[in-house]
JSON list of C-alpha atoms in Angstrom, two decimals:
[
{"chain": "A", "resi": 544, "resn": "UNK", "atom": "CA", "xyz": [154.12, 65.97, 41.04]},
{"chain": "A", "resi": 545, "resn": "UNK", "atom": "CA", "xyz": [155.10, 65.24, 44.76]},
{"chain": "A", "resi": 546, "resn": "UNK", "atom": "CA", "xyz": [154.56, 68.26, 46.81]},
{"chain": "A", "resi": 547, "resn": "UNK", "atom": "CA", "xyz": [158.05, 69.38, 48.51]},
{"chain": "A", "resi": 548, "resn": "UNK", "atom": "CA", "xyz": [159.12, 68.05, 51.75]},
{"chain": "A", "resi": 549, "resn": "UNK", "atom": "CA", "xyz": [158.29, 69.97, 54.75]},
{"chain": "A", "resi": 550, "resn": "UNK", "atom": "CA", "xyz": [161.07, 72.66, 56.29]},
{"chain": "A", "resi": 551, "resn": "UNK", "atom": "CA", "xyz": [160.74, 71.86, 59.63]},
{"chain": "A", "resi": 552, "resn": "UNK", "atom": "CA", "xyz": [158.95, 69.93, 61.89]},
{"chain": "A", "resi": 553, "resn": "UNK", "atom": "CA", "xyz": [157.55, 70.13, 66.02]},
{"chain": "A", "resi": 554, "resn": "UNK", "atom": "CA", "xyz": [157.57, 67.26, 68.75]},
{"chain": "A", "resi": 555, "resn": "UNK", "atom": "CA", "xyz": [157.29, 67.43, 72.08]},
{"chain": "A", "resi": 556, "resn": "UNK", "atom": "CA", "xyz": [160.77, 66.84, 74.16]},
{"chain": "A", "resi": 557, "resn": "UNK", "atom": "CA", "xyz": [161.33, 63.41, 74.97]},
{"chain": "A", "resi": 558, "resn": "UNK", "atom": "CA", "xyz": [164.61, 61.92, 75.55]},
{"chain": "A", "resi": 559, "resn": "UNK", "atom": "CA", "xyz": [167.38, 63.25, 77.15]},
{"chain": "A", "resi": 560, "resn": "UNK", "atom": "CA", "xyz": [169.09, 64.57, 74.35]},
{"chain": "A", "resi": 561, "resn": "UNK", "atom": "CA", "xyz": [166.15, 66.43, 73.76]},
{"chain": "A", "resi": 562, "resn": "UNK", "atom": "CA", "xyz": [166.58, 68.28, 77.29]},
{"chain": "A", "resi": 563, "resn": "UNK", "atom": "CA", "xyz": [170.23, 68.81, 76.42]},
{"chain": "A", "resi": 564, "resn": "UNK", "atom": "CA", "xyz": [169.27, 70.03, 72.88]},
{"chain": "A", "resi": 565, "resn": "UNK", "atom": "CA", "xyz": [166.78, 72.93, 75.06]},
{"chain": "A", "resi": 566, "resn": "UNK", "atom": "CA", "xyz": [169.69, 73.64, 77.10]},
{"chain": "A", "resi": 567, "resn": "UNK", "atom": "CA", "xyz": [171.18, 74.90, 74.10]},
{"chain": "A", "resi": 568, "resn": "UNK", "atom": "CA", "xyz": [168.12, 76.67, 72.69]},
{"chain": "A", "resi": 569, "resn": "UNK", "atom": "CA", "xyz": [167.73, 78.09, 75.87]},
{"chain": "A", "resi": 570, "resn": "UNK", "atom": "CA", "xyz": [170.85, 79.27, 76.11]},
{"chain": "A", "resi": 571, "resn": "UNK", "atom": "CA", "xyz": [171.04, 80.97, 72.49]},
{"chain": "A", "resi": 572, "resn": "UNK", "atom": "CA", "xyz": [167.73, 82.60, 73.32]},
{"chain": "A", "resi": 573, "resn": "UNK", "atom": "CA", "xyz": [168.77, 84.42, 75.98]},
{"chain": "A", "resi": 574, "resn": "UNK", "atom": "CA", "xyz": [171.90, 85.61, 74.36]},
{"chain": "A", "resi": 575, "resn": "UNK", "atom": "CA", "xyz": [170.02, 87.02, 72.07]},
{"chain": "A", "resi": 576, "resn": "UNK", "atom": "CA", "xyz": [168.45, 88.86, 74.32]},
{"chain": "A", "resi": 577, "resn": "UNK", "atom": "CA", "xyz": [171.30, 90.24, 75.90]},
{"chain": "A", "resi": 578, "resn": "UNK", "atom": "CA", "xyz": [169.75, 90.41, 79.28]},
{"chain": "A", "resi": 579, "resn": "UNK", "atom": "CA", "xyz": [170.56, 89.30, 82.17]},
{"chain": "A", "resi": 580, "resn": "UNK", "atom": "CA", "xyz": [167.80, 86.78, 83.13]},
{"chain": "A", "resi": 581, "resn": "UNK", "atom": "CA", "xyz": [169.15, 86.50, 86.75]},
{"chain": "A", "resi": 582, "resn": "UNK", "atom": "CA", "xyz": [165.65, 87.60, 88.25]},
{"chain": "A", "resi": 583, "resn": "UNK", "atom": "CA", "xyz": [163.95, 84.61, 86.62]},
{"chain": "A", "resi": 584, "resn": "UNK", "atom": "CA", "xyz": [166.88, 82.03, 88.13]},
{"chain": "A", "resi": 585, "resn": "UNK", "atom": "CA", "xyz": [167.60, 81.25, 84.72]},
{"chain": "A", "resi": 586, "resn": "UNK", "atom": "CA", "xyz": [170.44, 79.08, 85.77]},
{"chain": "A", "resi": 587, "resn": "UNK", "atom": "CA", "xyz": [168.48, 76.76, 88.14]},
{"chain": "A", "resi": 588, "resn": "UNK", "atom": "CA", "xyz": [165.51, 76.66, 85.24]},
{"chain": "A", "resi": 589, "resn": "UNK", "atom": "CA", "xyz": [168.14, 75.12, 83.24]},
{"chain": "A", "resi": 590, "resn": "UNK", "atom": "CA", "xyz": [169.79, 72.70, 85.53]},
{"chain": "A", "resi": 591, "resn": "UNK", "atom": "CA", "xyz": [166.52, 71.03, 86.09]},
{"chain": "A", "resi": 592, "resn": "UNK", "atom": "CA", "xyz": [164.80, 71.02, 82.69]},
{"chain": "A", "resi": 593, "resn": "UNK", "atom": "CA", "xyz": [162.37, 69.70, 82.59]},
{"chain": "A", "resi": 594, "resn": "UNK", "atom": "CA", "xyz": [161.20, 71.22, 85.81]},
{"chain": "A", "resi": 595, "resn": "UNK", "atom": "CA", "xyz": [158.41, 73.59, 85.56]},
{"chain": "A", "resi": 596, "resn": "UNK", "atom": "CA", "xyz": [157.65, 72.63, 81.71]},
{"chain": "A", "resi": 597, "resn": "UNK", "atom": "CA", "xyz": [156.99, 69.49, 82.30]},
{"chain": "A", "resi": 598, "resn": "UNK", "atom": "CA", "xyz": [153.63, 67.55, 81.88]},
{"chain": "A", "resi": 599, "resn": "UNK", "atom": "CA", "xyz": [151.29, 66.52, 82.49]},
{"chain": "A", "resi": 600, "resn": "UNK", "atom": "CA", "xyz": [150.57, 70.62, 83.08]},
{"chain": "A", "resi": 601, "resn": "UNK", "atom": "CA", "xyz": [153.85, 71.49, 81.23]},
{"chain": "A", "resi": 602, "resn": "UNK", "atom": "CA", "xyz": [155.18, 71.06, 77.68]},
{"chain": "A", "resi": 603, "resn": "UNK", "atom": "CA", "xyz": [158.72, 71.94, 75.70]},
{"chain": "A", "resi": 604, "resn": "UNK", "atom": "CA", "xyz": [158.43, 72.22, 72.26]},
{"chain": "A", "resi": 605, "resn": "UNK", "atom": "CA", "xyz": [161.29, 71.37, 69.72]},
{"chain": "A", "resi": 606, "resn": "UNK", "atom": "CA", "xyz": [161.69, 72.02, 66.44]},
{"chain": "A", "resi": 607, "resn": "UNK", "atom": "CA", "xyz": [163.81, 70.66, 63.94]},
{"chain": "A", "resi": 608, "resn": "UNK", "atom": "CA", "xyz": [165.12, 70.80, 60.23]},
{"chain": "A", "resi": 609, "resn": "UNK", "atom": "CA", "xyz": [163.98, 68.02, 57.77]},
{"chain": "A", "resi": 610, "resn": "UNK", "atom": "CA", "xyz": [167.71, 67.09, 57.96]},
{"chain": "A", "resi": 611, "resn": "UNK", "atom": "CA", "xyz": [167.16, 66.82, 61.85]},
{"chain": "A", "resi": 612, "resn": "UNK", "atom": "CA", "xyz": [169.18, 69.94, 62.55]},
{"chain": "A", "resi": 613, "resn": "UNK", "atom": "CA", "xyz": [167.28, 71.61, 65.82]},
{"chain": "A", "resi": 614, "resn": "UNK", "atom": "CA", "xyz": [165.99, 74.89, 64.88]},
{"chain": "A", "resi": 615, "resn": "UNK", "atom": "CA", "xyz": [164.01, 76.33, 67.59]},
{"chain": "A", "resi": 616, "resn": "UNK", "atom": "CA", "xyz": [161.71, 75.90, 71.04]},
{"chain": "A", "resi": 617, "resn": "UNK", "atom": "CA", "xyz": [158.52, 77.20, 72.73]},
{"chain": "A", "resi": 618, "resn": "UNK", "atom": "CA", "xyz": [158.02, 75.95, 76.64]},
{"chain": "A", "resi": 619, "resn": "UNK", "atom": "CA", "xyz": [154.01, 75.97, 78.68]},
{"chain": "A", "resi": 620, "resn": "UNK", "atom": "CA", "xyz": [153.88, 76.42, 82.20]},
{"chain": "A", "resi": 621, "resn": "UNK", "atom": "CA", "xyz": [151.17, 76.70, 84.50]},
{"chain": "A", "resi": 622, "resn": "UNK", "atom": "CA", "xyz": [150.11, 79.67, 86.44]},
{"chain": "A", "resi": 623, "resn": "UNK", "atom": "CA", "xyz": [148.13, 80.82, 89.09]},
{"chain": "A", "resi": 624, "resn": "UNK", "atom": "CA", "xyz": [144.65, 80.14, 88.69]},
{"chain": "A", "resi": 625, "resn": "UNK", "atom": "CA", "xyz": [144.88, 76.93, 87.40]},
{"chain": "A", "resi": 626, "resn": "UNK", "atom": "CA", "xyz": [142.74, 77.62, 84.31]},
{"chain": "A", "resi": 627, "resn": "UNK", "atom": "CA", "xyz": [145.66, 79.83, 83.02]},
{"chain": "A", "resi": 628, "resn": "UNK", "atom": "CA", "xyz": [149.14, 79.03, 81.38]},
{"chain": "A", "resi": 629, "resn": "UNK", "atom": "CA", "xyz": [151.76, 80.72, 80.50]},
{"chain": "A", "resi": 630, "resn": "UNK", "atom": "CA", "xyz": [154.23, 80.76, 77.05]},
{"chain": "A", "resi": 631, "resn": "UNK", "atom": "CA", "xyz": [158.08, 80.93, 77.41]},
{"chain": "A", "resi": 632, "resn": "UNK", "atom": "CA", "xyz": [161.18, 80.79, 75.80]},
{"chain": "A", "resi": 633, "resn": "UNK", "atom": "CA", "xyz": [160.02, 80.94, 72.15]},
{"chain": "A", "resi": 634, "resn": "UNK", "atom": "CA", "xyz": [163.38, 80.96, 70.16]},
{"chain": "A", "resi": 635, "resn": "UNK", "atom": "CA", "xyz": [163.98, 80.37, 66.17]},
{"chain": "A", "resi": 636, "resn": "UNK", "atom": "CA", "xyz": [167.59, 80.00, 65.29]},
{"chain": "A", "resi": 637, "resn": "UNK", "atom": "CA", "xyz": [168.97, 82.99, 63.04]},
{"chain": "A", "resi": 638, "resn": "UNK", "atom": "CA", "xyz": [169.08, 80.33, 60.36]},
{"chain": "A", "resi": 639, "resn": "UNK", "atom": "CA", "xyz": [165.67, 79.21, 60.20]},
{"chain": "A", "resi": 640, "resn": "UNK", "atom": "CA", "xyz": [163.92, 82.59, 60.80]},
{"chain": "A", "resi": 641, "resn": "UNK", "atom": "CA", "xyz": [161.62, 83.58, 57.57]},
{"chain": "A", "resi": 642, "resn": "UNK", "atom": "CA", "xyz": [159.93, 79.88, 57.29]},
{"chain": "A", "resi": 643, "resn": "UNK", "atom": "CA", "xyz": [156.91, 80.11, 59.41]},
{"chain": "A", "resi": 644, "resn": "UNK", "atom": "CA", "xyz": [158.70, 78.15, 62.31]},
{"chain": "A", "resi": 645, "resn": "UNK", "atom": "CA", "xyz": [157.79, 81.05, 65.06]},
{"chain": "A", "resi": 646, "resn": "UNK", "atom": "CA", "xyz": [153.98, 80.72, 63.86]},
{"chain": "A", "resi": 647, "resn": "UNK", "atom": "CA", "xyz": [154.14, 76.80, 63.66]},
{"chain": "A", "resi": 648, "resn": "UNK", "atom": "CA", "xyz": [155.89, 77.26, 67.55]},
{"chain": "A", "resi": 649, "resn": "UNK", "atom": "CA", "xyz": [153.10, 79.35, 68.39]},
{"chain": "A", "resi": 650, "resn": "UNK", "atom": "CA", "xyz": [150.03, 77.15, 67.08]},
{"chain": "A", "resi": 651, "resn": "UNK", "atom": "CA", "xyz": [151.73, 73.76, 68.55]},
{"chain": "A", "resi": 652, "resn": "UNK", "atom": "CA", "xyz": [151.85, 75.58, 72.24]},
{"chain": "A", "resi": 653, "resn": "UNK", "atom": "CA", "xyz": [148.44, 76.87, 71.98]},
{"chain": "A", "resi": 654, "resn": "UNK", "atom": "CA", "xyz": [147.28, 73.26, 70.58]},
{"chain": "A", "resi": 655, "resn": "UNK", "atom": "CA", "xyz": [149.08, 71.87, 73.76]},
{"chain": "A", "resi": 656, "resn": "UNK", "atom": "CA", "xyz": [147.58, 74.24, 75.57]},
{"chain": "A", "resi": 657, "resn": "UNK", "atom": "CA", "xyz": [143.85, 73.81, 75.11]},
{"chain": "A", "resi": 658, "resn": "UNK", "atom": "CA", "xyz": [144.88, 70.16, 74.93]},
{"chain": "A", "resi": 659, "resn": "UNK", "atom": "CA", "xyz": [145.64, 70.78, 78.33]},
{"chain": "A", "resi": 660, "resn": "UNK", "atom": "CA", "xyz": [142.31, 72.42, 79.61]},
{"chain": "A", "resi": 661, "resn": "UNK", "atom": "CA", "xyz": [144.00, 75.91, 79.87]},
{"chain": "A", "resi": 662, "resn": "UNK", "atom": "CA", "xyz": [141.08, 78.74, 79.28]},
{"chain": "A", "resi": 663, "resn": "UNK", "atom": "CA", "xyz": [144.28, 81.50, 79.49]},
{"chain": "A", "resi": 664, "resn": "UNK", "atom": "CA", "xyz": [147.74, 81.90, 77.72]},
{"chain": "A", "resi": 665, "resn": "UNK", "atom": "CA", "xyz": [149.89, 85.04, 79.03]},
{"chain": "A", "resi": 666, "resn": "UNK", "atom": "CA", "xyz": [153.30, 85.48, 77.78]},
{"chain": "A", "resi": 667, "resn": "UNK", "atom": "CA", "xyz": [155.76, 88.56, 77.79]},
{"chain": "A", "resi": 668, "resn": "UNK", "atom": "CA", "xyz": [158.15, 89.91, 75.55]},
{"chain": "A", "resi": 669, "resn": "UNK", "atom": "CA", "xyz": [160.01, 92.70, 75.24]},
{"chain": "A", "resi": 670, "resn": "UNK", "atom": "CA", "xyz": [159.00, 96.66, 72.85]},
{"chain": "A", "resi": 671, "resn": "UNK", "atom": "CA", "xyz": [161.93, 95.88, 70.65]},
{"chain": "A", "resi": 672, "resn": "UNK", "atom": "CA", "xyz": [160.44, 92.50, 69.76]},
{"chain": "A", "resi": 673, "resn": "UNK", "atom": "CA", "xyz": [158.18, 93.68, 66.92]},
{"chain": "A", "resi": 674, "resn": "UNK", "atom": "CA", "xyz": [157.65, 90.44, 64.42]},
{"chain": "A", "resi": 675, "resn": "UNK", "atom": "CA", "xyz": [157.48, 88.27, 67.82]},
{"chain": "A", "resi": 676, "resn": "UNK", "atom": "CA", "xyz": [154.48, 90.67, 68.95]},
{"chain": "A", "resi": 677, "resn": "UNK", "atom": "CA", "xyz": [153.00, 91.09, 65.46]},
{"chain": "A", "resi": 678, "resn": "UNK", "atom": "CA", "xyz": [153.05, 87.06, 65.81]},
{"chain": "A", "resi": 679, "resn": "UNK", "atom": "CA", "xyz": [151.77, 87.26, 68.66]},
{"chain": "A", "resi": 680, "resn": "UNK", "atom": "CA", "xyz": [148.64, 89.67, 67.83]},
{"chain": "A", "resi": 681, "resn": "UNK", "atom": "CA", "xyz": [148.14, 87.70, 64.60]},
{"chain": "A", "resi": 682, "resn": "UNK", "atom": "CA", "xyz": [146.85, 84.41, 67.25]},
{"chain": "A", "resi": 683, "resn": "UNK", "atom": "CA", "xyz": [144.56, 86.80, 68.90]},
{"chain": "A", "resi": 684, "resn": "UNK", "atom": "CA", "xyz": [146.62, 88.19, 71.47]},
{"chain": "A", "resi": 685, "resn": "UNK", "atom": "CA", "xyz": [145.80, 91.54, 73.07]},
{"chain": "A", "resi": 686, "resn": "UNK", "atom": "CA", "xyz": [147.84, 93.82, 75.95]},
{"chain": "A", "resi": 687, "resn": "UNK", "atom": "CA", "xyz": [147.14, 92.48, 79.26]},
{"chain": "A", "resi": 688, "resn": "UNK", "atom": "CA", "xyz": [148.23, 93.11, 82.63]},
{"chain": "A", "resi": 689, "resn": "UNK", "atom": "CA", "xyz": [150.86, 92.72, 84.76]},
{"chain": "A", "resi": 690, "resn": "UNK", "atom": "CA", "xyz": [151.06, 89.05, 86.26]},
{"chain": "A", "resi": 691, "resn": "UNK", "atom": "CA", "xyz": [154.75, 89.44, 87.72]},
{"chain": "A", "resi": 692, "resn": "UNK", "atom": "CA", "xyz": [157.48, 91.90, 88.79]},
{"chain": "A", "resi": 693, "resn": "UNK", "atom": "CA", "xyz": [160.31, 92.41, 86.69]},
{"chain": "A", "resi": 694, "resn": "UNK", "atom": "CA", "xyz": [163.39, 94.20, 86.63]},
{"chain": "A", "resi": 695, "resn": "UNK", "atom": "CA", "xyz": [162.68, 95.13, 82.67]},
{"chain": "A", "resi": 696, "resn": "UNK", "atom": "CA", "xyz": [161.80, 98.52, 81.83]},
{"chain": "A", "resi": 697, "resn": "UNK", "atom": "CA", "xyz": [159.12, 98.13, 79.39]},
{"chain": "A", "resi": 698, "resn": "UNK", "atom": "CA", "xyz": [158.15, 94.58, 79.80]},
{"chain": "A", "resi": 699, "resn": "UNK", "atom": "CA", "xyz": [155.15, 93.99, 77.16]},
{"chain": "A", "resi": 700, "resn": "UNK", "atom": "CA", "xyz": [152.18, 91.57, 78.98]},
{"chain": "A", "resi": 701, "resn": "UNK", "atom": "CA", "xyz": [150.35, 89.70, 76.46]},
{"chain": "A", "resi": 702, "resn": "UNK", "atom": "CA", "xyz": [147.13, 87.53, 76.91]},
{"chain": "A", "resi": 703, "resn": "UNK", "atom": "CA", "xyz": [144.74, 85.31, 74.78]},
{"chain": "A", "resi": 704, "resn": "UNK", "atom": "CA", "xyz": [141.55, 83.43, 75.92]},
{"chain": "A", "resi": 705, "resn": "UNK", "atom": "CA", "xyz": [142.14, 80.13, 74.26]},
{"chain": "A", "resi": 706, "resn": "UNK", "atom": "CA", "xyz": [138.30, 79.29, 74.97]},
{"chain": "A", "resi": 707, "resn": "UNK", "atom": "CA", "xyz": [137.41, 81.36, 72.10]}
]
């Protein structure tokens, strides 16, 4: 019996039609958060994709549907020290939430990461985020401190030694 085909799979962003395919990703994630992401000058991060995400210290993550439908994105920047890294823009289409994408986002970006020589991985999210942060714990990942100002009441700081 031959074992199903897989639901999704990850690459790394290659092409530009990848970059415009993260605009879009981008762009649905923060709708969904319905915040204005002004502070983090969104709109320049997305005019010059790949900009900070992009190797040999960066890395955008795509994922897409066996029928190569793009269902969702993680990004890795680096950070101040050098030894630590940090996760953004993690975003699973409505449609493809409930298949293990988020935790096969999370795994490739850590994989990249150590790949990478990080020792650290900080990320943030927001309270009302639950699965993402029960996700997030499930890899390891404990409260950690504040490593920039935001505007965001309630900002949750998230970090994970990824020598361990």
């Amino acid at each position: 019996m031959t074992p199903p085909p897989p639901l999704f799979s990850i690459r790394p962003v290659q092409t530009p039609a990848d970059l415009t395919t993260i605009r879009h990703l981008f762009t649905a994630y923060a709708l969904a958060l319905n915040l204005d992401l002004t502070f983090q000058d969104f709109s320049t991060e997305l005019a010059n994709l790949p900009g900070k995400y992009a190797p040999p210290s960066g890395e955008i993550l795509l994922a897409f549907s066996a029928k190569g439908e793009a269902l969702g994105c993680v990004a890795l920047r680096p950070l101040e020290p050098k030894s630590c890294c940090e996760m953004k823009r993690l975003y699973v289409s409505p449609q493809a939430r409930r298949m293990g994408l988020g935790r096969g986002l999370v795994e490739g970006v850590l994989k990249a990461a150590r790949e990478k020589g990080y020792m650290v991985m900080k990320l943030d999210t927001l309270p009302e985020m639950v699965e993402a942060i029960r996700v997030y714990e499930s890899f390891g990942f404990v409260m950690g401190e504040k490593y920039y100002d935001t505007p965001i009441e309630g900002t949750v700081f998230l970090e994970l030694r990824l020598d361990k």
